[in-house]
Short mmCIF file of C-alpha atoms and ligand atoms in Angstrom, two decimals:
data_model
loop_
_atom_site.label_atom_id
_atom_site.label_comp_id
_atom_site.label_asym_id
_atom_site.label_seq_id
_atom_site.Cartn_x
_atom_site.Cartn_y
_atom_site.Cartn_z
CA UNK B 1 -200.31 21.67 -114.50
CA UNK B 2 -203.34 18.45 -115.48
CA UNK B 3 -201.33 16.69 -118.11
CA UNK B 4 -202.50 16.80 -121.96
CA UNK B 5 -202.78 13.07 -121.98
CA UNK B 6 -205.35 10.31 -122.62
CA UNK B 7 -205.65 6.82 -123.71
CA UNK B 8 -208.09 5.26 -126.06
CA UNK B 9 -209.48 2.14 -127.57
CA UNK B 10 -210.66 1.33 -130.95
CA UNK B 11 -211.97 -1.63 -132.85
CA UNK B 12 -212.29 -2.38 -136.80
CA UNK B 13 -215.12 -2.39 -138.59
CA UNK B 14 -216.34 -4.76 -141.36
CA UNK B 15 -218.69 -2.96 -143.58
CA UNK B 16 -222.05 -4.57 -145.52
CA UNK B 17 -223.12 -1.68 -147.47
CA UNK B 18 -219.39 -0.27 -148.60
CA UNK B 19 -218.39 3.26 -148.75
CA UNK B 20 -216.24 3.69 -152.26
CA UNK B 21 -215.89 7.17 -153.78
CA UNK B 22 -215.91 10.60 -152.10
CA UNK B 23 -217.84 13.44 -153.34
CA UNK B 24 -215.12 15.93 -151.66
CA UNK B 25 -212.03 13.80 -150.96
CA UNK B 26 -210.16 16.51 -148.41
CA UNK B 27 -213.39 16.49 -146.05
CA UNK B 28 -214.09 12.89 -146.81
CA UNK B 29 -217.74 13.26 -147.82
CA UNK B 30 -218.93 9.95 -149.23
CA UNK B 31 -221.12 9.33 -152.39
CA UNK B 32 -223.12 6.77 -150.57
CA UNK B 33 -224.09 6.00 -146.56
CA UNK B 34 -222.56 2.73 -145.44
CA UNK B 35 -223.49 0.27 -142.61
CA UNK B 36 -220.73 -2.00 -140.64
CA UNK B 37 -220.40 -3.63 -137.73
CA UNK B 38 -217.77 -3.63 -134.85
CA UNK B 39 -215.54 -6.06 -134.34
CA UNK B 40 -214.94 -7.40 -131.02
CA UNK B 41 -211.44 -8.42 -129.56
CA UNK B 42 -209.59 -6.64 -131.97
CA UNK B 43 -208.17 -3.38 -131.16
CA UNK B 44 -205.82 -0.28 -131.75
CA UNK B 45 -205.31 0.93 -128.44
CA UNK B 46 -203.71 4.34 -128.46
CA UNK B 47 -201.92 7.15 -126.23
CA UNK B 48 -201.34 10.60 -127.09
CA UNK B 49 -200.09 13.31 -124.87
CA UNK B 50 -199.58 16.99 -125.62
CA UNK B 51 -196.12 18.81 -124.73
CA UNK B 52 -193.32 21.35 -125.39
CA UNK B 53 -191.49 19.60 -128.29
CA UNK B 54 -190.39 20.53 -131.57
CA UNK B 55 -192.93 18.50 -133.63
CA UNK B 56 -195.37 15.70 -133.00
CA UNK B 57 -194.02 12.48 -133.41
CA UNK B 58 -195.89 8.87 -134.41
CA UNK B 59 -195.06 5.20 -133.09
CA UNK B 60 -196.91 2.47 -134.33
CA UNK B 61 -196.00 -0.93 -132.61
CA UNK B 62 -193.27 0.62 -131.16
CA UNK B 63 -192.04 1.78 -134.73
CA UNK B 64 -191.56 5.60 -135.58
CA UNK B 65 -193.16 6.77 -138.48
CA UNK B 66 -192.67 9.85 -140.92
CA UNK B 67 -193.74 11.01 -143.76
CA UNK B 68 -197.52 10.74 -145.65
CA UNK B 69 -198.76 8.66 -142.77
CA UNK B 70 -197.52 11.29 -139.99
CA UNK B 71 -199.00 13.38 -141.91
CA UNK B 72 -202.20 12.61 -141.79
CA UNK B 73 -201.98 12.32 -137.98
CA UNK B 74 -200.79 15.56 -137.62
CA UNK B 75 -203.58 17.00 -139.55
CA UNK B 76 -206.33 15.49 -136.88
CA UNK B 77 -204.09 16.93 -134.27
CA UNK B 78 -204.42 20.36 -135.91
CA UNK B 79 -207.71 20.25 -135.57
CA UNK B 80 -207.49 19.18 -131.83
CA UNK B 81 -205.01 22.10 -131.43
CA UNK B 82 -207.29 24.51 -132.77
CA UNK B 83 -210.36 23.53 -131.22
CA UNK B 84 -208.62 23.53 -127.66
CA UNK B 85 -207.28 26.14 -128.59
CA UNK B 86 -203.17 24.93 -127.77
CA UNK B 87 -199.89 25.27 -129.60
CA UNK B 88 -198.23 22.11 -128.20
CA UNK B 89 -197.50 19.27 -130.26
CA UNK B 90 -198.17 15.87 -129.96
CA UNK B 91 -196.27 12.33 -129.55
CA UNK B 92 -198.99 9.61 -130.59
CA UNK B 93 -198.42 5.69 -129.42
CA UNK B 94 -200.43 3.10 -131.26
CA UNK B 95 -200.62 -0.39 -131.04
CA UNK B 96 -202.32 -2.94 -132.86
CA UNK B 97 -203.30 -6.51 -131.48
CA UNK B 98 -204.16 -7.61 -135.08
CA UNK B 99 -201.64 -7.85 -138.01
CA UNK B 100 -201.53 -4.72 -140.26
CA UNK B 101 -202.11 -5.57 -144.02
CA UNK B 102 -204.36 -8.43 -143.28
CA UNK B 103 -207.39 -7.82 -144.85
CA UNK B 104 -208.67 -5.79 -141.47
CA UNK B 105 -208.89 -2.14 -142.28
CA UNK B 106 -206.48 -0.79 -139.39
CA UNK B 107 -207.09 2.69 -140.73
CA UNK B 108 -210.37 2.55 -139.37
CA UNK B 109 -209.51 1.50 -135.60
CA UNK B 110 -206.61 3.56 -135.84
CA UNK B 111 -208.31 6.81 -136.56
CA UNK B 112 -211.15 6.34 -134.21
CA UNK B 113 -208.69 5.83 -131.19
CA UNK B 114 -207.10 8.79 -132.42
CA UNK B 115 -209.52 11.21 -132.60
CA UNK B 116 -210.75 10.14 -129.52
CA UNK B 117 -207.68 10.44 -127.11
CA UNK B 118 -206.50 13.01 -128.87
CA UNK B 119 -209.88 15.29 -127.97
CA UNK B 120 -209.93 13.96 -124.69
CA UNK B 121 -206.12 14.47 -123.80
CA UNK B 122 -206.86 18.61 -125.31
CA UNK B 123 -209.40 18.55 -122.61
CA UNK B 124 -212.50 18.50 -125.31
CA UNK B 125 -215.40 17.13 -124.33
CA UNK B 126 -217.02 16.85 -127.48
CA UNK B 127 -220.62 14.60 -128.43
CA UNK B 128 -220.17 10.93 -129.91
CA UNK B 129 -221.12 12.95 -133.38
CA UNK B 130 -218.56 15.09 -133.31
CA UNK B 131 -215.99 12.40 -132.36
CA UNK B 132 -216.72 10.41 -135.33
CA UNK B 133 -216.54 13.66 -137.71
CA UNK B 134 -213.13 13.86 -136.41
CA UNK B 135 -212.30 10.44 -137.42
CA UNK B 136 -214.16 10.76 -140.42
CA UNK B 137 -211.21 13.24 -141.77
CA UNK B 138 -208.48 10.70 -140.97
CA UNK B 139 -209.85 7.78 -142.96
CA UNK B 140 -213.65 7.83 -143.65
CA UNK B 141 -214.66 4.38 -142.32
CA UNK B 142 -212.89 5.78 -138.74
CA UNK B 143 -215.80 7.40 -138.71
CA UNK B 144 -217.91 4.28 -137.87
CA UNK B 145 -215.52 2.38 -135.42
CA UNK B 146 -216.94 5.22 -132.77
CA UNK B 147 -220.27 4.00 -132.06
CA UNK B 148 -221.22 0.89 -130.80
CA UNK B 149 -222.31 -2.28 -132.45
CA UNK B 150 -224.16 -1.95 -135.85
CA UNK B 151 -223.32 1.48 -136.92
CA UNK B 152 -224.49 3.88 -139.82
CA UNK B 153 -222.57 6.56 -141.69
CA UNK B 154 -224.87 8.75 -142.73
CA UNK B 155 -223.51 10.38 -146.11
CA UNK B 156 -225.00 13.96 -144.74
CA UNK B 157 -225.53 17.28 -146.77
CA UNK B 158 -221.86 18.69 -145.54
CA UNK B 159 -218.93 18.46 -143.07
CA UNK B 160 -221.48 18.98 -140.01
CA UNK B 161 -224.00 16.02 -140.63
CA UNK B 162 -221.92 13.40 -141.87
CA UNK B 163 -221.20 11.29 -139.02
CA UNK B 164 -222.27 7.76 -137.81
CA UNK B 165 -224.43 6.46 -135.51
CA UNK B 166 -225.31 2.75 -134.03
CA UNK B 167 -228.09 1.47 -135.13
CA UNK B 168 -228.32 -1.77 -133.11
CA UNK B 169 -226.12 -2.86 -129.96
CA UNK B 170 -224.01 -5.39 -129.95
CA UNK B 171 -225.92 -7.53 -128.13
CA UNK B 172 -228.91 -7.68 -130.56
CA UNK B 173 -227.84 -9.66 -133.09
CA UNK B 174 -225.04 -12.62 -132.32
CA UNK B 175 -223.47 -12.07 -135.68
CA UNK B 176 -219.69 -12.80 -136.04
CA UNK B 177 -217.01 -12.11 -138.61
CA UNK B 178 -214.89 -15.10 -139.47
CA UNK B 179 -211.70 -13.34 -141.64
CA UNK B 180 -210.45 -16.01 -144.17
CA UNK B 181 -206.73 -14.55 -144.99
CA UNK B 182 -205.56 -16.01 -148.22
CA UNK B 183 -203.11 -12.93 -148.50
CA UNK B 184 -201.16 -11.46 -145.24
CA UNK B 185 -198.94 -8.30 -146.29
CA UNK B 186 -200.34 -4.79 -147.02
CA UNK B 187 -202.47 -4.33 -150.51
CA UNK B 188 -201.01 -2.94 -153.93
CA UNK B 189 -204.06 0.23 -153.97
CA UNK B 190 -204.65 1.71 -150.52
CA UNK B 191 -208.34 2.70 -150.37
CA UNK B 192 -207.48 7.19 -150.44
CA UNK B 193 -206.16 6.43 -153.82
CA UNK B 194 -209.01 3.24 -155.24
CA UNK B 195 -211.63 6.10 -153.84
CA UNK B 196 -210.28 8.92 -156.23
CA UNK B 197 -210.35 5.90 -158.89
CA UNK B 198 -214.27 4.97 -158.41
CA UNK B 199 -215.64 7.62 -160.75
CA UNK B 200 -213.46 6.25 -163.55
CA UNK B 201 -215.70 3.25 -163.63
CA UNK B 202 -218.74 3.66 -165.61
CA UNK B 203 -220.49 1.05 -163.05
CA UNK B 204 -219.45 3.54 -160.02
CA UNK B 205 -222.65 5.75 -161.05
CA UNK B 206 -224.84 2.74 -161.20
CA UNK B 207 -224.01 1.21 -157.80
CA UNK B 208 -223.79 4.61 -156.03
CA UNK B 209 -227.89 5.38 -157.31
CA UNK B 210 -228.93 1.71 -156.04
CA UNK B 211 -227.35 2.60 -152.46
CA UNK B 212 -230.49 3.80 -150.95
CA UNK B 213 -232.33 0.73 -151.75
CA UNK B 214 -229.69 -1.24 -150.21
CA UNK B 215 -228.91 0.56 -147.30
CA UNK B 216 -232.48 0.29 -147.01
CA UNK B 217 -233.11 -3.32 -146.98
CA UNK B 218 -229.50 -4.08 -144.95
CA UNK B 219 -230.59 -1.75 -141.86
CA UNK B 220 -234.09 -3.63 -141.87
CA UNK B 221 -232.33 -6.89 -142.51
CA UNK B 222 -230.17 -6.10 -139.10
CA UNK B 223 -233.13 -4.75 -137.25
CA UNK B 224 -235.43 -7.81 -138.19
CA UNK B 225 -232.40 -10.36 -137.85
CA UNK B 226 -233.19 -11.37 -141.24
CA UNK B 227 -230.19 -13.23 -142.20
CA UNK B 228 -231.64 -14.83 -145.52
CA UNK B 229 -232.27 -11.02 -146.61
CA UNK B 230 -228.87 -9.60 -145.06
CA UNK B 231 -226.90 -12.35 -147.00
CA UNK B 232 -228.38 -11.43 -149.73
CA UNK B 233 -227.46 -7.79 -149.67
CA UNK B 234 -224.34 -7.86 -148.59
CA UNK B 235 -222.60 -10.24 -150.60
CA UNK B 236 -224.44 -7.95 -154.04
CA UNK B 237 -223.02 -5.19 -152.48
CA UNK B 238 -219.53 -6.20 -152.22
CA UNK B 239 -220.03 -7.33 -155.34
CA UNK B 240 -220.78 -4.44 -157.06
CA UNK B 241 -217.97 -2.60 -155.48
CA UNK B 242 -215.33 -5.24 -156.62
CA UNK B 243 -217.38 -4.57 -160.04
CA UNK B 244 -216.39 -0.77 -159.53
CA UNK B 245 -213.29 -1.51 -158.73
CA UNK B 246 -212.52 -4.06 -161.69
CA UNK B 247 -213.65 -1.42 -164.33
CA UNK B 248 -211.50 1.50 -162.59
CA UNK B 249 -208.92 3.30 -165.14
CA UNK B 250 -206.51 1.84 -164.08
CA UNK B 251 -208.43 -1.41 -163.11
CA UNK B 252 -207.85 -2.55 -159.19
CA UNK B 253 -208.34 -6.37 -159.12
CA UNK B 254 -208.19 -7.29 -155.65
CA UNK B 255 -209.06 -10.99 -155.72
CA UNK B 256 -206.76 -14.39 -155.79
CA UNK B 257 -207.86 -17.46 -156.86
CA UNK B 258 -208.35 -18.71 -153.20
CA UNK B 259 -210.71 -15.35 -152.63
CA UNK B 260 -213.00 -17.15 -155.52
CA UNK B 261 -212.63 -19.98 -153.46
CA UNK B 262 -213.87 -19.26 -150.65
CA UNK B 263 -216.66 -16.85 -152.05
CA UNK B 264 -217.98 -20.19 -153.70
CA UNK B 265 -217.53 -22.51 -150.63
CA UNK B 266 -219.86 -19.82 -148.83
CA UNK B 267 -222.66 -19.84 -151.10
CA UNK B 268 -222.63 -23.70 -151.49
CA UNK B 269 -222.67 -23.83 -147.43
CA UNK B 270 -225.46 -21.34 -147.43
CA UNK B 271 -227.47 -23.55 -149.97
CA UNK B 272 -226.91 -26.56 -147.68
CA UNK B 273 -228.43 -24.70 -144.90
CA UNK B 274 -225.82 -23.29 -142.64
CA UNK B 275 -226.10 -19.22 -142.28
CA UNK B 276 -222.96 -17.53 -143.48
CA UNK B 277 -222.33 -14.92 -146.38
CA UNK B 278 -219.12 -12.92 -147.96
CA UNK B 279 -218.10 -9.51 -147.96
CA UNK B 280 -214.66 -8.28 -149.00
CA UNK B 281 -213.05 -5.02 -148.79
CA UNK B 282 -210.08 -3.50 -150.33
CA UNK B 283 -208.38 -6.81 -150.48
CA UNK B 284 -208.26 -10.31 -151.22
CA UNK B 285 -209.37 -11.69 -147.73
CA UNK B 286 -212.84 -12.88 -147.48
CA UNK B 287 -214.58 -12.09 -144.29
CA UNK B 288 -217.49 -14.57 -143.94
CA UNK B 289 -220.16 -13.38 -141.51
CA UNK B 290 -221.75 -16.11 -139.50
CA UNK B 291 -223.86 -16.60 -136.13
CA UNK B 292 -221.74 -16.54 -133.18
CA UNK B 293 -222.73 -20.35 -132.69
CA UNK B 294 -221.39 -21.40 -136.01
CA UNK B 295 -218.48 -19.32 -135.65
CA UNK B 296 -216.09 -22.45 -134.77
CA UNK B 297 -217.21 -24.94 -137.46
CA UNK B 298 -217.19 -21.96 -140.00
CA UNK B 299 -214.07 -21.19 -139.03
CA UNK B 300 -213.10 -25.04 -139.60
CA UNK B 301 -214.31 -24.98 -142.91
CA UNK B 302 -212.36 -22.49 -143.64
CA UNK B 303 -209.33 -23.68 -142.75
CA UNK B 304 -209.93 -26.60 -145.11
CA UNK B 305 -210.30 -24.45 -148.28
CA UNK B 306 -207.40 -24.43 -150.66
CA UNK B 307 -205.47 -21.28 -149.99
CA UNK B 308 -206.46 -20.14 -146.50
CA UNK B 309 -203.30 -19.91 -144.85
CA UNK B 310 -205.25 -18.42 -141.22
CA UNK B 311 -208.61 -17.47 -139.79
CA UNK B 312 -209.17 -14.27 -137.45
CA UNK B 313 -212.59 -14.34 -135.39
CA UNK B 314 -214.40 -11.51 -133.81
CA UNK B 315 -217.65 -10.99 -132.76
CA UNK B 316 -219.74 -7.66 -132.67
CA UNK B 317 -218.03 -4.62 -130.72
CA UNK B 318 -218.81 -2.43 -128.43
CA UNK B 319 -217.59 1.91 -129.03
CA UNK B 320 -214.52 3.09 -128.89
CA UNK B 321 -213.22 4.21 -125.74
CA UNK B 322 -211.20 5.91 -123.20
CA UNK B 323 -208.74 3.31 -121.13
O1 PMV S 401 -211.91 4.42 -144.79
P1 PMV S 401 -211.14 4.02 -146.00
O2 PMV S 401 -210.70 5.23 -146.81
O3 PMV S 401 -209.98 3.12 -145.63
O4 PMV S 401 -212.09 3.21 -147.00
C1 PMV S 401 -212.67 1.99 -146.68
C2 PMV S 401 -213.10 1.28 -147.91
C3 PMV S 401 -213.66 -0.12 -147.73
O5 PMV S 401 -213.05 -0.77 -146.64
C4 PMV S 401 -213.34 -0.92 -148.99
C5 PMV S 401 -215.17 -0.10 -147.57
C6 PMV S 401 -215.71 0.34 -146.23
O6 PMV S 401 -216.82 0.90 -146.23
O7 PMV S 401 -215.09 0.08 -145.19
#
């Protein structure tokens, strides 16, 4: 008998126009599109093979896992199951090469390599699209660590259409992401829970009807390598989310003094010439894009800011896939 088994390779994303708040939280349709870009170097890399045993079991870093977080494994394997149409159940292996809780979203990476060895180990040979739907249902911005490069997640009309795509390879733009950590250790508010809080804001309703515009401008931005314009963008769109986020019921304030810090440092450096901008997800880390030539010195200057205990590099990245 071919063993149920496959291997599979993910990378983080970093996104510029942010996905906060779902308009159907089960199926993980967003209120808004978002763009991100892959990042390079870092990976979940994980195995999953299909057998007789009692129950499917989860290892992350060699750790076993229960509960909510098996959980939501086991619910992307149920869809596997069904689609290949197999009773077995499943014992997942994942390992990071980045530290959990630091500011990279290891949801993302970790869903996307799951969704994709999972449907290739059930013998599915299913489009790019419907990989990243997959994904999609195990942490929304999964859904964008699939394709390669500069990818968009299209918000979509239903379950079917919302999906990403790449927009740009890697190769066209030499962006990198330098991530100032002024925090290690995982974050008070996961992001399942701060999206259920968004609508509680009255700014959420505000930011989500400006999302066109700036989806708009940050995908021409990208395809125009206009970094003046893209800085600009992305560092009011983060904005506006930490906004949302600030005036949630209850409030999620996900900034330390060193993440005001280094948001300030950026824009003077930017003023003085040198092409770097913020964005900051779900967490106090800053990650300050930058061309891949002024990666190092960025990185230096970082280092030198009061509170930044570490910097993690990565340029752009490529899909995820099968190993
Ligand atoms: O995919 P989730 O549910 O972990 O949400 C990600 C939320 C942000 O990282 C804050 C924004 C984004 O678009 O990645």
């Amino acid at each position: 008998m071919k063993t149920l088994s496959a291997t599979a390779q993910s990378s983080p994303n970093i996104a510029f126009i942010k996905y906060w708040g779902n308009r159907n939280a089960a199926l993980r349709l967003p209120v808004n599109g978002s763009i991100s870009m892959n990042l390079a170097g870092l990976f979940t890399r994980t195995h999953v093979t299909f057998g007789n045993r009692p129950a499917d079991s989860l290892f992350i870093n060699g750790a076993p896992i229960s509960g909510k977080g098996l959980e939501r494994v086991s619910g992307i394997l149920d869809i596997v199951r069904q689609s290949a149409g197999i009773g077995l159940r499943a014992e997942v292996a994942s390992e990071n090469n980045f530290p959990t809780g630091a500011g990279i979203a290891s949801s993302a990476a970790a869903f996307a390599a799951l969704a994709l060895a999972a449907t290739q180990a059930a013998g599915l040979d299913w489009p790019e699209s419907a990989i990243s739907r997959l994904a999609r249902l195990g942490s929304g911005s999964a859904s964008r660590s699939i394709p390669s490069g500069f990818v968009e997640w299209k918000m979509g009309e239903s379950d079917e259409d919302s999906f990403a795509v790449s927009i740009a390879p890697p190769e066209h733009w030499d962006l990198a992401d330098c991530v100032a950590i002024v925090a290690a250790g995982h974050k008070a508010t996961g992001s399942t829970e701060g999206h259920v809080l968004a609508p509680t804001s009255p700014l959420q309703a505000a930011r989500v009807a400006d999302a066109p515009r700036r989806l708009q401008l940050c995908r021409r931005a990208i395809l125009e390598k206009d970094f003046e314009t893209f800085a600009a963008i992305i560092e009011l769109d983060s904005d506006m989310m930490h906004a949302v986020m600030m005036t949630s019921q209850p409030a999620l304030f996900y900034w330390k003094p060193a993440t005001l810090a280094v948001m300030e440092a950026v824009r003077s450096w930017r003023k003085d010439g040198l092409q770097v901008a913020y964005t900051i997800d779900a967490g106090p880390n800053v990650h300050v894009i930058c061309s891949q030539r002024a990666r190092l010195q960025v990185a230096a200057f970082l280092r030198e800011v009061p509170g930044v205990s570490d910097v993690l590099q990565a340029n752009v990245g490529g899909p995820a896939c099968q190993v």
